[in-house]
Coordinates of N, CA and C in Angstrom, one line a residue:
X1 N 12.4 5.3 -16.6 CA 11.1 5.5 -16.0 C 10.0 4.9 -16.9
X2 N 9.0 4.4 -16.2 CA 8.0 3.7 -17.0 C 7.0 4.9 -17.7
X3 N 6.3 4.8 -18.9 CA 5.5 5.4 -19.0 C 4.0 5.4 -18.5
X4 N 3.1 6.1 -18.4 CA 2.0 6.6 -17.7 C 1.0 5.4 -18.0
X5 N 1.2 5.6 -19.2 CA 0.5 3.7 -20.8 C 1.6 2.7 -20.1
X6 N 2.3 2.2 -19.7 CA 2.5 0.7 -19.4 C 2.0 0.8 -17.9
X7 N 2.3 1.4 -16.8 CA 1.9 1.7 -15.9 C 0.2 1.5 -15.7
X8 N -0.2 2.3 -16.5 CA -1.8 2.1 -16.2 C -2.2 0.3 -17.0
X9 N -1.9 -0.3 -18.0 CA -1.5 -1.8 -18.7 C -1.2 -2.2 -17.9
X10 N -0.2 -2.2 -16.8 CA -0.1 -3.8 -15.8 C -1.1 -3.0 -14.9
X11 N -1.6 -1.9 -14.2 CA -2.4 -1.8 -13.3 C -4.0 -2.9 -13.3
X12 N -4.3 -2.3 -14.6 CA -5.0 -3.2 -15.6 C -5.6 -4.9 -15.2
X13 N -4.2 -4.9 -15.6 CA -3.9 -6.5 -15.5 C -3.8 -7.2 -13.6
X14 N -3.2 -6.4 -12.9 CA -3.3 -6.9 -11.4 C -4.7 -6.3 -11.3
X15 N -5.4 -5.3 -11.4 CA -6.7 -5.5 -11.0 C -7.8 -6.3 -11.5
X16 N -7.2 -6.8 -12.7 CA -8.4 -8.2 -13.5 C -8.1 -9.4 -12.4
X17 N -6.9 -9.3 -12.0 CA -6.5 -10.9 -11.7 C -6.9 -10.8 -10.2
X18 N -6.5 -9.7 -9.7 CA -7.2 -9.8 -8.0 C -8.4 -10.0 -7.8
X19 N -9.1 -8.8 -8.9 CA -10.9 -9.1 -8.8 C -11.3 -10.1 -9.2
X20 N -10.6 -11.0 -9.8 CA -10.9 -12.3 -10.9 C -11.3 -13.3 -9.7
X21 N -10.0 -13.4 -8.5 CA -9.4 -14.2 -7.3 C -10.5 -13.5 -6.1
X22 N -10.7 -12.4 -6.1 CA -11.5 -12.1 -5.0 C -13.1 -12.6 -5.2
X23 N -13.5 -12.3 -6.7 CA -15.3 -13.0 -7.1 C -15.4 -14.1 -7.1
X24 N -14.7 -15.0 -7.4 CA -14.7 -16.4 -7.9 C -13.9 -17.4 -7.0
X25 N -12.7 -16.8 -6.2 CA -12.2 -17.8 -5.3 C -12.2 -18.2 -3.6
X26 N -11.8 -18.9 -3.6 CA -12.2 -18.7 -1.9 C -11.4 -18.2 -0.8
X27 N -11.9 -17.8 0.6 CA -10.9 -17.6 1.4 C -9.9 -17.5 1.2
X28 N -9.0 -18.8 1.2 CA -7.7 -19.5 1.3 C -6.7 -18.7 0.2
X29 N -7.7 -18.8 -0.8 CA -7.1 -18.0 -2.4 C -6.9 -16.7 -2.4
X30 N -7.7 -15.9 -1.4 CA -7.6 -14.2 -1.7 C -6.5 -14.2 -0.5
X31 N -6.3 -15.0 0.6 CA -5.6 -14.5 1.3 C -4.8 -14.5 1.1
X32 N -3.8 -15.1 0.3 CA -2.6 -15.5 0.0 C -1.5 -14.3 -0.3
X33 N -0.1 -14.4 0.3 CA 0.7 -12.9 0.4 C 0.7 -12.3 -1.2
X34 N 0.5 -12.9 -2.3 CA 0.8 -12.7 -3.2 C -0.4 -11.3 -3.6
X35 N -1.3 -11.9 -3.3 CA -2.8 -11.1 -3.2 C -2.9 -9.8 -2.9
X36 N -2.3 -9.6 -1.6 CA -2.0 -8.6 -0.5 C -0.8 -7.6 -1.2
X37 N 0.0 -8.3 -1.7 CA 1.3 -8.0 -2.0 C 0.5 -6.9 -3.8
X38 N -0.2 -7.8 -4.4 CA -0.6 -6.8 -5.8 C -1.9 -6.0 -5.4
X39 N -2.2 -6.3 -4.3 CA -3.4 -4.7 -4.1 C -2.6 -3.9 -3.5
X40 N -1.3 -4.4 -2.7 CA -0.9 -2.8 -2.8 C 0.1 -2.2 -3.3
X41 N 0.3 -2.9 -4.5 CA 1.3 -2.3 -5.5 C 0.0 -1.9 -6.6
X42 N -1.0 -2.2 -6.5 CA -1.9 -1.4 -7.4 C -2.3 -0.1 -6.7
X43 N -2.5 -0.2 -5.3 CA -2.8 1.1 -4.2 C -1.7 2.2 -4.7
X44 N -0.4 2.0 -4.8 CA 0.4 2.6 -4.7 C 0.8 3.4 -6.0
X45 N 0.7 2.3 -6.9 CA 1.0 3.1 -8.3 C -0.7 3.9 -9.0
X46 N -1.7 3.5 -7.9 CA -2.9 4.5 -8.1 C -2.5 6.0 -7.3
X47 N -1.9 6.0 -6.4 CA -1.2 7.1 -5.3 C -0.4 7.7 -6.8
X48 N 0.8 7.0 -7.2 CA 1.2 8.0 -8.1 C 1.1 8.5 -9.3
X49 N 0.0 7.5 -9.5 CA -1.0 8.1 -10.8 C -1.8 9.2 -10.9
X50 N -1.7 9.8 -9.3 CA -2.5 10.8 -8.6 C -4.1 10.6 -8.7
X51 N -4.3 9.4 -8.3 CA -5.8 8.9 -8.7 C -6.5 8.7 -7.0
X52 N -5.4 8.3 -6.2 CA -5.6 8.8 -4.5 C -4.5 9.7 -3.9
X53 N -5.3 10.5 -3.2 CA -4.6 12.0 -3.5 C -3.7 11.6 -1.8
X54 N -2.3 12.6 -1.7 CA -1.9 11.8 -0.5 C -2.2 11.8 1.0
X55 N -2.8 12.6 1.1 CA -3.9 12.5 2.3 C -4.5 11.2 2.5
X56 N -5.3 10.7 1.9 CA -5.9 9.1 1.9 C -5.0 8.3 1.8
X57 N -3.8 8.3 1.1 CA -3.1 7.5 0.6 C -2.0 7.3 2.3
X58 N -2.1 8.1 3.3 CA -1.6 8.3 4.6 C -2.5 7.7 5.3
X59 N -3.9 7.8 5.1 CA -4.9 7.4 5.9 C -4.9 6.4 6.3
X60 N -6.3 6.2 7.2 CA -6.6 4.7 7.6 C -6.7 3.7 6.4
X61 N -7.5 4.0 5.3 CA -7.4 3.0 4.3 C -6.5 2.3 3.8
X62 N -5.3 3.0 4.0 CA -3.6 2.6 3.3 C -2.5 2.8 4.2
X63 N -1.6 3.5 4.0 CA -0.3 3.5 5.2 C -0.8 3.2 6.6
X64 N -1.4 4.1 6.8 CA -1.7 4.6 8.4 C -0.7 5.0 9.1
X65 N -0.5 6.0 8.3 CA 1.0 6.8 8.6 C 0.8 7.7 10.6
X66 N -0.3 7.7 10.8 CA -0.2 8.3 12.1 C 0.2 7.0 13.0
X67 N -0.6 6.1 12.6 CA 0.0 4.6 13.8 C 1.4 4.5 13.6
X68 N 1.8 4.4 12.8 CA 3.5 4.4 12.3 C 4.1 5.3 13.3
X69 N 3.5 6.8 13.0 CA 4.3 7.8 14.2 C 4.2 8.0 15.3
X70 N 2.7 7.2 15.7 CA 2.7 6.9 17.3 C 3.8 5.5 17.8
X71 N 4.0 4.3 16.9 CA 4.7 3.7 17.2 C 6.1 4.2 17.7
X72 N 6.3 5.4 16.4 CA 7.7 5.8 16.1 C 8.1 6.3 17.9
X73 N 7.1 7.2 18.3 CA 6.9 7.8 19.2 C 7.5 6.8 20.8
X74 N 7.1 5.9 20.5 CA 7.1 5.0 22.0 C 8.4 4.5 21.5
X75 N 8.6 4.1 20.7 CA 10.2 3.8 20.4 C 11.3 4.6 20.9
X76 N 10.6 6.0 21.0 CA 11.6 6.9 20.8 C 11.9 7.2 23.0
X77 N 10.4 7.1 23.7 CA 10.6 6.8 25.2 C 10.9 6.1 25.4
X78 N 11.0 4.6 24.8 CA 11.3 3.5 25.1 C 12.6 3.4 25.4
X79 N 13.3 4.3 23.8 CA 14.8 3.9 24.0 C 15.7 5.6 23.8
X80 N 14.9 6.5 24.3 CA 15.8 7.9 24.0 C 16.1 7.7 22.4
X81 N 16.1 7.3 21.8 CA 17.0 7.4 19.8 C 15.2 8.5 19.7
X82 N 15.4 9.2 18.6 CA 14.7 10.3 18.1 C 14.7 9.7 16.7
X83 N 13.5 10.2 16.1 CA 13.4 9.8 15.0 C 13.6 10.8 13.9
X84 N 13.6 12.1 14.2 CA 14.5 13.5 13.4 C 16.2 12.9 13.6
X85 N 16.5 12.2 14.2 CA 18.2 12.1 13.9 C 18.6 10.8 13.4
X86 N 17.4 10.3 12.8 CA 16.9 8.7 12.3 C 17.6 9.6 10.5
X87 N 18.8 8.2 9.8 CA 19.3 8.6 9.1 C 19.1 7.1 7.8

C-alpha cells in the first residue's frame, strides 16, 4: 500500500501538470485522453484521501452514480438480467 506522503507527492505533481496544460495550453492540449484520464485519478485518490466525501464523489460532479443505475435499470427491462444477481 502506498503511503498517505507519496500519494499526496504524485497528487501534487498531476495537479501542477494539468493546471500547467489547462492555463497555458490550448483546446486541442487539455482535451487530450491523457488529461481526462489524470483529473480523474487525481478526483479519485482526493475521494480516498477523504478530501471529497462520498456523497459528491457519487454526484453529478464525478461518477454520476444515479445515471449509472438508471441506465442499469433499462438494461435490466430491456433484457429481464437483474443487477442484484449481477456477479
Amino acid at each position: 500500500m502506498r503511503s498517505e506522503t507519496e500519494i499526496r507527492k504524485f497528487m501534487e505533481r498531476l495537479d501542477k501538470l494539468t493546471g500547467f496544460i489547462a492555463d497555458f495550453g490550448d483546446d486541442d492540449e487539455f482535451e487530450k485522453d491523457e488529461i481526462t484520464y489524470a483529473c480523474d485519478a487525481s478526483d479519485t485518490l482526493s475521494w480516498l484521501l477523504g478530501e471529497i466525501s462520498t456523497e459528491a464523489f457519487e454526484g453529478e460532479d464525478y461518477l454520476r452514480v444515479a445515471i449509472m443505475q438508471q441506465i442499469a435499470e433499462e438494461i435490466e427491462k430491456r433484457t429481464g438480467k437483474k443487477l442484484q444477481d449481477y456477479q
